[in-house]
CSV table of C-alpha atoms in Angstrom, one decimal:
chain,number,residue,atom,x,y,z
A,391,UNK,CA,11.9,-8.0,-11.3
A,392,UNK,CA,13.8,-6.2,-8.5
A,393,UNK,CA,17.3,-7.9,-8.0
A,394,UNK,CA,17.1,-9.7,-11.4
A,395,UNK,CA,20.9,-8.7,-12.4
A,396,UNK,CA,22.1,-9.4,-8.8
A,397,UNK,CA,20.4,-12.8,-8.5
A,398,UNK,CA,21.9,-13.9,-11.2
A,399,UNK,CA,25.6,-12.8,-10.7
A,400,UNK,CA,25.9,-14.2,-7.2
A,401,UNK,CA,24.0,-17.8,-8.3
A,402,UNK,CA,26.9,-17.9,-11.0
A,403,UNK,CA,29.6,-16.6,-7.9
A,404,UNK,CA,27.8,-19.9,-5.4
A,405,UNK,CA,27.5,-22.0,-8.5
A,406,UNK,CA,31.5,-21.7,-8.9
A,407,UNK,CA,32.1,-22.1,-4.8
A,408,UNK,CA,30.1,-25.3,-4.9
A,409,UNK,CA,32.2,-26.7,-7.9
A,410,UNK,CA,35.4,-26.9,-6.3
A,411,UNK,CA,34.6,-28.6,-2.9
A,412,UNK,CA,37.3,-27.5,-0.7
A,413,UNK,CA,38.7,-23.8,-0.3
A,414,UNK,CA,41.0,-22.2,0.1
A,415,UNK,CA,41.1,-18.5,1.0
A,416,UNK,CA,42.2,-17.5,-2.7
A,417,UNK,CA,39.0,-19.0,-4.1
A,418,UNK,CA,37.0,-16.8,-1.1
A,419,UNK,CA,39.0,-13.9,-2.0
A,420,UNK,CA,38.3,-14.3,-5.9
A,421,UNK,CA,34.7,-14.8,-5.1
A,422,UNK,CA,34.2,-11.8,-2.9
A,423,UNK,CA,35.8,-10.1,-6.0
A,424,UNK,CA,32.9,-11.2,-7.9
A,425,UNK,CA,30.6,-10.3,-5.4
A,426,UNK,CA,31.6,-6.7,-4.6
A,427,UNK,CA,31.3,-6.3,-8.6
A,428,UNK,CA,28.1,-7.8,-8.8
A,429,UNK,CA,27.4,-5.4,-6.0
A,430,UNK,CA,28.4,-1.8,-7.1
A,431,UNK,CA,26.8,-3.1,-10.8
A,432,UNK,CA,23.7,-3.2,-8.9
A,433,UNK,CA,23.5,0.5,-7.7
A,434,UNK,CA,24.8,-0.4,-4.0
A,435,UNK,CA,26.4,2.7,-1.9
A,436,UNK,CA,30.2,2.2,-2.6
A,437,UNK,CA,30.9,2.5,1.0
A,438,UNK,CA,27.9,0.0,2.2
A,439,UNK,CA,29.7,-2.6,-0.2
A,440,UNK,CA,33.4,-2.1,1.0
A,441,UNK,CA,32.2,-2.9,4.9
A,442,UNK,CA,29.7,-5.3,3.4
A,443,UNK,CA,32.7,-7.4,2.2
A,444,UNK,CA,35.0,-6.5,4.7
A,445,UNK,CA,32.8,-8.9,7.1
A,446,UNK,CA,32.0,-11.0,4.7
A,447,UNK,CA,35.4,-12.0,3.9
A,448,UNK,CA,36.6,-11.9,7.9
A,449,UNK,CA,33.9,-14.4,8.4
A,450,UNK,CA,34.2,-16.7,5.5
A,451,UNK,CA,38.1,-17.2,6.3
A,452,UNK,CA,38.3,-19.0,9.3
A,453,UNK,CA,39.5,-22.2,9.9
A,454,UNK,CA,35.9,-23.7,11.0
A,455,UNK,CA,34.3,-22.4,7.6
A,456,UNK,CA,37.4,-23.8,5.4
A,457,UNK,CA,37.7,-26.9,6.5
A,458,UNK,CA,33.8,-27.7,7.1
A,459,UNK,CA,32.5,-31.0,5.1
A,460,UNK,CA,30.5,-27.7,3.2
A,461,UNK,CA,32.6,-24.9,3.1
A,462,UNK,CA,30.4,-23.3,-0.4
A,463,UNK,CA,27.3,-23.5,2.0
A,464,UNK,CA,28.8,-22.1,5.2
A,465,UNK,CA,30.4,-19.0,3.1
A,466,UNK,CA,26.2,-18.6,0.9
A,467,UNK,CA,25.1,-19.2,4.8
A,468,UNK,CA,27.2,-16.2,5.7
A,469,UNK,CA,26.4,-13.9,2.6
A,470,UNK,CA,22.8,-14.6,3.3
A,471,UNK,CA,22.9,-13.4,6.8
A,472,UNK,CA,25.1,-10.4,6.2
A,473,UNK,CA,23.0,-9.3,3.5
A,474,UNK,CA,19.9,-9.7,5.9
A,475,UNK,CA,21.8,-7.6,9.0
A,476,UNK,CA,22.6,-5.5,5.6
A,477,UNK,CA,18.6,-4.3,5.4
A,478,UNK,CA,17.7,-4.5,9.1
A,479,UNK,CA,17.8,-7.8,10.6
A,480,UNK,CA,14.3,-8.1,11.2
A,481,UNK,CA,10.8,-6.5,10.6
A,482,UNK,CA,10.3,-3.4,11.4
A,483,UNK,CA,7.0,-2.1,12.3
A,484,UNK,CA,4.7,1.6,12.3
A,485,UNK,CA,4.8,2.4,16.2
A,486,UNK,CA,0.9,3.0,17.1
A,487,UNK,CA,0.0,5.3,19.5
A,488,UNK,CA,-1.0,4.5,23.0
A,489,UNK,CA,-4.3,7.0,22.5
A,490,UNK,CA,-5.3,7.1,18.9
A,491,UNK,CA,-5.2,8.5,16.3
A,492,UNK,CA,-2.1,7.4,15.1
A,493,UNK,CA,-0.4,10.1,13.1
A,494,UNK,CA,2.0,9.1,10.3
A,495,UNK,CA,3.6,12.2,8.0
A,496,UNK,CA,4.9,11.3,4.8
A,497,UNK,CA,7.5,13.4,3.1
A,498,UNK,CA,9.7,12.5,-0.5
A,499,UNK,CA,10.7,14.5,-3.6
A,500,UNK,CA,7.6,15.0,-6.1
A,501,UNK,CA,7.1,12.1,-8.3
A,502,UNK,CA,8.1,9.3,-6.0
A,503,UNK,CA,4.4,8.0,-5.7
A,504,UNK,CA,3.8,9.6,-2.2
A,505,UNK,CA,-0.3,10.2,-2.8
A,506,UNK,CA,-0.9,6.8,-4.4
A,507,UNK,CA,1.4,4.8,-2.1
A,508,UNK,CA,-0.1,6.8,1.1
A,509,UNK,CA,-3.1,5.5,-0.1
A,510,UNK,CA,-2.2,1.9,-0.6
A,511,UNK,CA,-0.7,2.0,2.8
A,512,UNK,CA,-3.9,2.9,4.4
A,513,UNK,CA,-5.6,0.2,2.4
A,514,UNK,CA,-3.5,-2.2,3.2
A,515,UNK,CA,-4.1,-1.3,7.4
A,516,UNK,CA,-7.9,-1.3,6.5
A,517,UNK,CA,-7.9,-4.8,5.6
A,518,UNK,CA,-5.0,-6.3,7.2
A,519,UNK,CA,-5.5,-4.4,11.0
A,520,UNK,CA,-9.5,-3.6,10.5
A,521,UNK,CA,-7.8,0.3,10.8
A,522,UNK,CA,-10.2,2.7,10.6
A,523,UNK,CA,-7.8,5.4,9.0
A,524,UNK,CA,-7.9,9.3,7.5
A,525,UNK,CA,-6.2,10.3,4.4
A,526,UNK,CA,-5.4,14.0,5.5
A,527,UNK,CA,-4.8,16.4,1.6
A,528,UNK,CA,-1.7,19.0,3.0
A,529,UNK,CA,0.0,19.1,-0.8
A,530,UNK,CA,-1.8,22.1,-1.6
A,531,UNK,CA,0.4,23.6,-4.2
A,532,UNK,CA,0.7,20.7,-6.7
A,533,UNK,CA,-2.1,20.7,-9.5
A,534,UNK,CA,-5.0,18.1,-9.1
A,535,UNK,CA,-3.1,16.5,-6.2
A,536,UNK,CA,-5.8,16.8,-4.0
A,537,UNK,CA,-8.3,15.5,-6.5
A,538,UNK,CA,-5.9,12.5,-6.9
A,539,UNK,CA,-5.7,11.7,-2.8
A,540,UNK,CA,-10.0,11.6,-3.0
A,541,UNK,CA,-10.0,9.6,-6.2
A,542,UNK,CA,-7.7,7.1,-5.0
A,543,UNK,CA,-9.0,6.8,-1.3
A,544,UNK,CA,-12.4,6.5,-3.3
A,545,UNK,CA,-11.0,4.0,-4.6
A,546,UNK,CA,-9.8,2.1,-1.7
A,547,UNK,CA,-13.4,3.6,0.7
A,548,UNK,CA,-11.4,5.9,2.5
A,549,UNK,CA,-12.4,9.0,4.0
A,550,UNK,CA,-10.2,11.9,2.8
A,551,UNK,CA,-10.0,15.4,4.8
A,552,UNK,CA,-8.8,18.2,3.0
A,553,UNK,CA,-9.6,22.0,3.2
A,554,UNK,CA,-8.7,22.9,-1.0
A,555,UNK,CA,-5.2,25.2,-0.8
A,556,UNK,CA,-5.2,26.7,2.9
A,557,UNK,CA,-2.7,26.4,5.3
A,558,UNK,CA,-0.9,23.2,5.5
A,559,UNK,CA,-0.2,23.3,9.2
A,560,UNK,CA,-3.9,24.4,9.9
A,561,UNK,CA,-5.1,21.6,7.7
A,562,UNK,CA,-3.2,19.0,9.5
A,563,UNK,CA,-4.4,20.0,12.7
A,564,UNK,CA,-7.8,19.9,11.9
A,565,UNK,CA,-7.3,16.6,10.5
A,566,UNK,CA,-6.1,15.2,14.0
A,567,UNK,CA,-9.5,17.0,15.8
A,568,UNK,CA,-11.9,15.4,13.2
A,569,UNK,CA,-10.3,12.2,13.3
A,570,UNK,CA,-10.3,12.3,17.4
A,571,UNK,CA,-14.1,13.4,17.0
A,572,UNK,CA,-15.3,10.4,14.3
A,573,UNK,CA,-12.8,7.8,15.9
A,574,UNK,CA,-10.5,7.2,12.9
A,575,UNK,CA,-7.5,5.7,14.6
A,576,UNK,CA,-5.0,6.5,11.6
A,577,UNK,CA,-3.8,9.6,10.1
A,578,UNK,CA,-2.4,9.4,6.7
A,579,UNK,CA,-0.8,13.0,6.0
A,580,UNK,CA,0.4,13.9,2.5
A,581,UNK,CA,2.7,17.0,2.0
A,582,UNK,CA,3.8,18.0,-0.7
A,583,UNK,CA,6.9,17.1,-2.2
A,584,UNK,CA,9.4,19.2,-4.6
A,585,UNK,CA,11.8,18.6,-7.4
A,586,UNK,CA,14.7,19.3,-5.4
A,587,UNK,CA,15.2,19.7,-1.0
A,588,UNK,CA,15.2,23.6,-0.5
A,589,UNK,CA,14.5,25.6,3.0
A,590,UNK,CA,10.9,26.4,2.1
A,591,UNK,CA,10.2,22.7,1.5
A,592,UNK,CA,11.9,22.0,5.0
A,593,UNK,CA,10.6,24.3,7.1
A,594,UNK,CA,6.8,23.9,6.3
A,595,UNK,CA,7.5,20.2,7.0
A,596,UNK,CA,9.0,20.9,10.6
A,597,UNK,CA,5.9,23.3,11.1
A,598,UNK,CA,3.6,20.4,10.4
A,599,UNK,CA,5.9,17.9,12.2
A,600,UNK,CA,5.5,20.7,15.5
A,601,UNK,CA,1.9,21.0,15.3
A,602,UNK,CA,0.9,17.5,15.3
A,603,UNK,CA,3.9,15.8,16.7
A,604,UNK,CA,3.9,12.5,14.1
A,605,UNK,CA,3.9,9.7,15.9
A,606,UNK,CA,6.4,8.7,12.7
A,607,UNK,CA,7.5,10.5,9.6
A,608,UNK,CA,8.0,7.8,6.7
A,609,UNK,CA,10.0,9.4,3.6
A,610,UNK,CA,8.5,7.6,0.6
A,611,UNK,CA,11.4,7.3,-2.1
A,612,UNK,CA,11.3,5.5,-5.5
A,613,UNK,CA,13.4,2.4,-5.7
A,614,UNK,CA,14.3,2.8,-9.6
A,615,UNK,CA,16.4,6.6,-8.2
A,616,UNK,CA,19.4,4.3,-6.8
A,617,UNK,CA,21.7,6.3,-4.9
A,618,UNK,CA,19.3,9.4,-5.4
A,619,UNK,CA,16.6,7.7,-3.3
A,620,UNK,CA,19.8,6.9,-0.2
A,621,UNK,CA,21.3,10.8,-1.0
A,622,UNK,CA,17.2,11.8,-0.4
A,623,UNK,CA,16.8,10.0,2.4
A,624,UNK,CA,20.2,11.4,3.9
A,625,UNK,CA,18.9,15.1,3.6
A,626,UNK,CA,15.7,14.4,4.9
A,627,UNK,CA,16.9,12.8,8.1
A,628,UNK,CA,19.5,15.2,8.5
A,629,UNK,CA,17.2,18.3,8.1
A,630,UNK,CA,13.6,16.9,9.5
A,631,UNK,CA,14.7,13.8,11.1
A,632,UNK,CA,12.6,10.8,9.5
A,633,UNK,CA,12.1,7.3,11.5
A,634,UNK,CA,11.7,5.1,8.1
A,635,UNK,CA,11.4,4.7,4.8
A,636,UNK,CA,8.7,3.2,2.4
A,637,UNK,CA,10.5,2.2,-1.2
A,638,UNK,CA,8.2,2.1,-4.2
A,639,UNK,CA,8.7,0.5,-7.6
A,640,UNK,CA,10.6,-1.5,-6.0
A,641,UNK,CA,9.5,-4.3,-8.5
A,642,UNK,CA,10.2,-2.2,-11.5
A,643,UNK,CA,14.4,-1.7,-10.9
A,644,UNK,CA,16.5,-5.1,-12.1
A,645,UNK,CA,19.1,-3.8,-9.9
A,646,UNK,CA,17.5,-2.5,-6.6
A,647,UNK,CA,20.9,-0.9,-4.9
A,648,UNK,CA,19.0,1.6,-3.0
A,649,UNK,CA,17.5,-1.4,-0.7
A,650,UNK,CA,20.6,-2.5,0.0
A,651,UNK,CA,21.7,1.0,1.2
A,652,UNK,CA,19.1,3.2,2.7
A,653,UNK,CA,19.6,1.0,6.4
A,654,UNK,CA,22.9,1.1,6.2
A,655,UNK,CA,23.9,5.3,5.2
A,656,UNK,CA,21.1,6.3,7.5
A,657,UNK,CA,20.6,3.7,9.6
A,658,UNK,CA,16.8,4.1,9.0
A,659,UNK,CA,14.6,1.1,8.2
A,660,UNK,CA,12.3,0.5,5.1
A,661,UNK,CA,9.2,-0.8,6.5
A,662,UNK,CA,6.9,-1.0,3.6
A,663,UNK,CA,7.7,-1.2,-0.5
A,664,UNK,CA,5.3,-0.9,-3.6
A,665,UNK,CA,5.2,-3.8,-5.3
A,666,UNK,CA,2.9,-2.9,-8.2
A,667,UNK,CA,0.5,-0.5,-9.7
A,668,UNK,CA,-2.7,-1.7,-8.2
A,669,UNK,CA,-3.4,-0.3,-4.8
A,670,UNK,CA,-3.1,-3.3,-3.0
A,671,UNK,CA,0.6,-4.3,-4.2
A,672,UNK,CA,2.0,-3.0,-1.0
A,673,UNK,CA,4.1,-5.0,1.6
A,674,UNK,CA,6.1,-4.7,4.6
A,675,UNK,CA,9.5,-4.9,4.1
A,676,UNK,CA,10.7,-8.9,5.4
A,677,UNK,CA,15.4,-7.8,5.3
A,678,UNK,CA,15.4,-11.8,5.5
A,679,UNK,CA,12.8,-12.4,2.8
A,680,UNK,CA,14.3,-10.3,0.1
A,681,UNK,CA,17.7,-11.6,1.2
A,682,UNK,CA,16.6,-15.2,0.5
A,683,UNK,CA,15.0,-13.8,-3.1
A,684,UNK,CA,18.3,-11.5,-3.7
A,685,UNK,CA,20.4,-15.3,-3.3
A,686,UNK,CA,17.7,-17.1,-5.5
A,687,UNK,CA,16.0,-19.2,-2.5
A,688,UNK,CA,12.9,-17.3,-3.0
A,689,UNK,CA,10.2,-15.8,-0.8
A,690,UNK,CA,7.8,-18.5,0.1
A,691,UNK,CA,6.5,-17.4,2.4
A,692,UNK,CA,5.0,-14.8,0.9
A,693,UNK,CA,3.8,-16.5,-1.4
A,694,UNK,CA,2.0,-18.5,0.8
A,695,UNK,CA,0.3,-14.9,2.1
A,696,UNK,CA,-1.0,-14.1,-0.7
A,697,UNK,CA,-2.6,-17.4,-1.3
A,698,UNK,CA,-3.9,-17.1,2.1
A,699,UNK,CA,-5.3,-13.5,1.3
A,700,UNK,CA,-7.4,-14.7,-1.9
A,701,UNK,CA,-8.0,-18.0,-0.6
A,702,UNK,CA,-11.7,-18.1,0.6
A,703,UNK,CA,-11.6,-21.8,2.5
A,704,UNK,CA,-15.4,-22.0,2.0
A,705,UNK,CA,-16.0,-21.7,-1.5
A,706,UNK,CA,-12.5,-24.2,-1.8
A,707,UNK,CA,-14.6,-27.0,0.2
A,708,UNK,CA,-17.7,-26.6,-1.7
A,709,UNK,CA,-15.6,-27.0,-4.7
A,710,UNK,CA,-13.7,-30.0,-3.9
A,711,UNK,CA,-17.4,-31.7,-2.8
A,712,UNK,CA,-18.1,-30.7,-6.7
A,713,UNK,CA,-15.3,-31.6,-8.3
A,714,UNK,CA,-15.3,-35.0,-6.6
A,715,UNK,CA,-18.9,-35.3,-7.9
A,716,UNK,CA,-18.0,-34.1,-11.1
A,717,UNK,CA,-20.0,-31.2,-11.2
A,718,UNK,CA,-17.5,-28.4,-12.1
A,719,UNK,CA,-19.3,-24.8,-13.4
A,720,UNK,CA,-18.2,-22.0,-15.4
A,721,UNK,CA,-18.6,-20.3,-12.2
A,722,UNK,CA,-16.0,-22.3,-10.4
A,723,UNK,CA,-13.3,-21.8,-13.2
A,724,UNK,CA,-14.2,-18.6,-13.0
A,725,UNK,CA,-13.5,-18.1,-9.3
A,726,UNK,CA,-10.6,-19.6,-9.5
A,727,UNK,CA,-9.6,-17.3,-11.9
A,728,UNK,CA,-9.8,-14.4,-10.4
A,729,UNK,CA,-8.4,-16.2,-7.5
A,730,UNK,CA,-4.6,-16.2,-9.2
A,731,UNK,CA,-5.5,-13.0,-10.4
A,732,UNK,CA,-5.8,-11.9,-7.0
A,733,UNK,CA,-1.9,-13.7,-6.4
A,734,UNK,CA,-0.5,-11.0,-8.3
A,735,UNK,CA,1.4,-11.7,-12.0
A,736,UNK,CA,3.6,-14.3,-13.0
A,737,UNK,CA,6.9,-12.4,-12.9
A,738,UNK,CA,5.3,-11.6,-9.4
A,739,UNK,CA,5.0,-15.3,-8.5
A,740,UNK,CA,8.4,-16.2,-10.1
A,741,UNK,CA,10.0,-14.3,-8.1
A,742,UNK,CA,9.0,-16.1,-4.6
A,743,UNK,CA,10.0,-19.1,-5.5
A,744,UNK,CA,13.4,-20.7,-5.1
A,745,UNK,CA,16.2,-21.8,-7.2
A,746,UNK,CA,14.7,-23.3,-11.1
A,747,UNK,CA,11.3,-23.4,-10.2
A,748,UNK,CA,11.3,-19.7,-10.1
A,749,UNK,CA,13.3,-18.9,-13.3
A,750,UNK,CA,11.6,-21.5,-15.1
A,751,UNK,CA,8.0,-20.0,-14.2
A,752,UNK,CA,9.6,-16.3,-14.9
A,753,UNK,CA,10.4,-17.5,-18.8
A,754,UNK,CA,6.9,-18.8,-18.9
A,755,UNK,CA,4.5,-16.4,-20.6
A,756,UNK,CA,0.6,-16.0,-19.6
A,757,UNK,CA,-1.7,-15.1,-22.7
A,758,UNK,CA,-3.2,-12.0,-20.4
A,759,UNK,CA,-5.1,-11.2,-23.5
A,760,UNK,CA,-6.7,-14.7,-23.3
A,761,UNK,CA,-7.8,-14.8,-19.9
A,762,UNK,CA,-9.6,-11.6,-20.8
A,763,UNK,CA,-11.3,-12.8,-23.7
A,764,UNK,CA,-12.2,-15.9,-21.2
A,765,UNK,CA,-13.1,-13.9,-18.5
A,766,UNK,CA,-15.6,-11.6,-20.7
A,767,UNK,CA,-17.4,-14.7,-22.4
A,768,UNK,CA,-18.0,-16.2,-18.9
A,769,UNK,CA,-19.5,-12.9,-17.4
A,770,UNK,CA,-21.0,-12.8,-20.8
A,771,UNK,CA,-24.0,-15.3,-19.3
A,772,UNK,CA,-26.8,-15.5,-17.0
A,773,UNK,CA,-25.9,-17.2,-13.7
A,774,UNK,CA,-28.1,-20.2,-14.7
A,775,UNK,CA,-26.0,-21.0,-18.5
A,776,UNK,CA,-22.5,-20.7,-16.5
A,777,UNK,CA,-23.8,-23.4,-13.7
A,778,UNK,CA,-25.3,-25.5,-16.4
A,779,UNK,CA,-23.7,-25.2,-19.6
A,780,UNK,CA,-25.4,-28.0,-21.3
A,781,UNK,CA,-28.1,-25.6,-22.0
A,782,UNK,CA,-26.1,-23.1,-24.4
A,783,UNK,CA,-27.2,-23.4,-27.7
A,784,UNK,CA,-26.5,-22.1,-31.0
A,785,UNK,CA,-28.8,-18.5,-30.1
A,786,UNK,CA,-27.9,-18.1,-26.7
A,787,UNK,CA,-23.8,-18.7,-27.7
A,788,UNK,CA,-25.0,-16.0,-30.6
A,789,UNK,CA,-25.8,-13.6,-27.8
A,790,UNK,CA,-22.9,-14.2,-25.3
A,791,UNK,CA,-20.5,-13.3,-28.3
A,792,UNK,CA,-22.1,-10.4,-29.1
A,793,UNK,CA,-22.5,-9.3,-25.5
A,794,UNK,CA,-18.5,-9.6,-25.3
A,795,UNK,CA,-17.6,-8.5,-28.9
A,796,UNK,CA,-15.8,-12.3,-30.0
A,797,UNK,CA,-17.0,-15.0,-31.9
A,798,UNK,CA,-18.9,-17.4,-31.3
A,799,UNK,CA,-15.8,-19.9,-32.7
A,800,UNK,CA,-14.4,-18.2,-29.2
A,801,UNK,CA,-17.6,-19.2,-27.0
A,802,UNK,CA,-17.0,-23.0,-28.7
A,803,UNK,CA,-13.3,-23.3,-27.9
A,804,UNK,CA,-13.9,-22.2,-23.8
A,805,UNK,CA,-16.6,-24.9,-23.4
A,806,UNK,CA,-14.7,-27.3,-25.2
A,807,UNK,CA,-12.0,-26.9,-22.6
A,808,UNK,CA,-14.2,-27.0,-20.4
A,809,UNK,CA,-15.8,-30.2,-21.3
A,810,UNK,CA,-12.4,-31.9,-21.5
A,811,UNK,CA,-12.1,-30.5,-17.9
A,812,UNK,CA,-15.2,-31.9,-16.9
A,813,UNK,CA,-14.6,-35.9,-17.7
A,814,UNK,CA,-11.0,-35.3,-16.5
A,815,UNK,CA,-12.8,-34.7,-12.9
A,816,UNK,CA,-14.9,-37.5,-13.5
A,817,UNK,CA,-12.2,-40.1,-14.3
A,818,UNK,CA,-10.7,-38.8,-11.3
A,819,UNK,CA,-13.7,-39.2,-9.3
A,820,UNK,CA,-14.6,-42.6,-10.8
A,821,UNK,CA,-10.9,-44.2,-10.1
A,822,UNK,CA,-11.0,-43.0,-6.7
A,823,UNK,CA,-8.4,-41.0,-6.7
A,824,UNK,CA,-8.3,-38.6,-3.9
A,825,UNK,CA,-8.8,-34.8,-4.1
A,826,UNK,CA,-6.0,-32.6,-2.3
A,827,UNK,CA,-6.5,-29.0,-1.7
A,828,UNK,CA,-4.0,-27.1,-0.4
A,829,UNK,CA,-4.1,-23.7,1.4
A,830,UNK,CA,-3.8,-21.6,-1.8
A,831,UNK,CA,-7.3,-23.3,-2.6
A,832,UNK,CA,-7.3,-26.0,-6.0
A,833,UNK,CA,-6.5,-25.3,-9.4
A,834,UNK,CA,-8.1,-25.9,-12.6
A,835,UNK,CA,-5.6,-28.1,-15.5
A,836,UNK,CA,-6.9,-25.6,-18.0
């Protein structure tokens, strides 16, 4: 979970603060100690933490903050927004163009996830913006990375222009013309990246950037790199000129320093980060919702995105009108399932939610293996034995197993949950209790 290590060292710094009441400026001093450790432990830019407490510290010793009726909270209040100003401030958005098509240009060093996540960010403007956008092939000197742009923009149902290895510039614009001509209002260039910065690298890129004047250039660097990722972003602005940055694996480094930096050494903002391996775990980049999760407050409202993203308000009503008949089907549980799948993982979860409730949920493990087997036994039947259950005897439960290679011991155990399930609805229903749904849809208790 990016920011694990941090997290945890400045709850421990706060958790001391808050113990001792009043302050004095020793026990801000000795904290920011802590804090500037914590800090360079987590990968930040040396520099970026010596200003970062330098304010900090200026702030959090004045006379109003010390002799407050909350002087722990003031000085977390301050951290919190100094880490936010830290990253940006606020959101920071892809400028579209006046006329379409919008032309983004990514660059990055090879292996930083530039294809895929070009590919995710298109996704994600399809279905969030109802984009209409072209994923333009100009790496035409790595092996299969062409092949990987179509299969993943396959994937996702996006159109993918390339011209196998030609000319790079020439591809791109004859990109921008077909993408004028069929109306796709986004261009997604890929170029191709190297192992190291070198002239050649540079100077195709500013060819490119000449030909189809970008309406921005977006450096994709990976998160786990630390001060690699800042020191790559540094040559690329210095030598192309970039206007932001998007971070992947951001959710696979504990430590996540490069985050904290990137604004700050080049004074360029990350707009989106990768989140995941699937190609819809991408995200804009909130500075003030990962400085809440960085302090342990947690993201909610992302959380209650995401909920709104698989959260289909239709199906939710037709189920409450069920449950509060007591008619639950296989069907429903397994809507609902997919549903959380939808959320993203646990770990995922945990880590939008604030103070205990998140670390609590992030030591809980999920059986993934388990909601497979579940999953494959309910797709297992016709639509007719998952809406009425009552009909599965000892032949057809014979065929569901074999049709999902388990038991038929694992066929018994789901509907006995499921049974259980059933007349705890009904009680529910009987008592007149009342049925709350909330905007992340309803749960199942099994």
């Amino acid at each position: 979970m990016a920011f694990e290590g941090l997290t945890e060292k400045l709850n421990k710094v706060f958790k001391n603060l808050r113990s001792r009441g009043r302050l004095t400026e020793s026990d801000v001093k000795a904290a920011m100690r802590e804090i500037r450790m914590a800090l360079l432990e987590a990968d930040v830019n040396f520099r970026v933490v010596k200003d970062f407490i330098a304010r900090v510290s200026e702030k959090a010793v004045g006379e109003d903050i010390l002799e407050s009726l909350s002087p722990a909270q003031q000085v977390i209040k301050i951290v919190n927004d100094e880490l936010c100003a830290l990253m940006g401030g606020g959101q920071s958005r892809i400028r579209m163009a006046n006329s379409p098509p919008t032309v983004i240009m990514f660059v990055g060093l090879q292996g930083a996830g530039k294809t895929t996540n070009i590919a995710k960010l298109a996704g994600y403007f399809k279905k969030r913006e109802s984009r209409r956008p072209l994923l333009v092939a100009c790496d035409v000197y790595r092996p299969a990375a062409i092949d990987q742009l179509k299969v993943v923009g396959g994937k996702l149902d996006i159109p993918v222009f390339e011209q196998g290895q030609g000319d790079p510039v020439a591809i791109a614009q004859a990109a921008y013309e077909h993408a004028r001509r069929h109306g796709n209002d986004m261009l997604f260039i890929d170029t191709a990246g190297r192992l190291h910065i070198d002239e050649q690298l540079m100077q195709e890129l500013k060819n490119i950037k000449a030909a189809v004047k970008p309406h921005e250039i977006m450096l994709v660097v990976d998160g786990m790199t630390g001060q690699d990722a800042v020191n790559a972003a540094t040559a690329f602005d210095e030598a192309l000129g970039i206007d932001s940055v998007l971070m992947t694996k951001l959710d696979g480094d504990s430590r996540g320093g490069a985050a904290l930096s990137i604004r700050a050494v080049t004074g360029k903002p990350i707009k989106f980060c990768g989140m995941g391996e699937k190609l819809d775990a991408i995200e804009p980049f909130y500075p003030d919702r990962m400085a809440s999760r960085i302090l342990g407050m947690g993201d909610v409202m992302s959380l209650i995105e995401k909920a709104q993203e698989s959260f289909d308000e239709k199906k939710a009503q037709d189920l409450e009108k069920r449950m509060r008949q007591g008619k639950l089907t296989l069907t429903d549980f397994y809507d609902q399932m997919s549903q959380m799948k939808n959320m993203g993982g646990m770990s995922e979860i945990a880590a939008m939610l604030p103070g205990g409730a998140g670390k609590a949920l992030a030591g809980a493990q999920v059986d993934e293996k388990q909601m497979a087997r579940t999953e494959a036994i309910i797709l297992s039947m016709t639509p007719r034995e998952r809406d009425n259950p009552d009909i599965l005897n000892f032949s057809r439960k014979k065929r569901i197993a074999a049709g999902c290679g388990l038991k038929i011991e694992d066929v018994n155990r789901l509907l006995k949950q499921f049974d259980a399930a059933q007349k705890m609805m009904k009680q529910l229903a009987g008592g007149g209790k009342k049925m709350r749904r909330g905007r992340g849809g309803i749960r199942f208790p099994f």
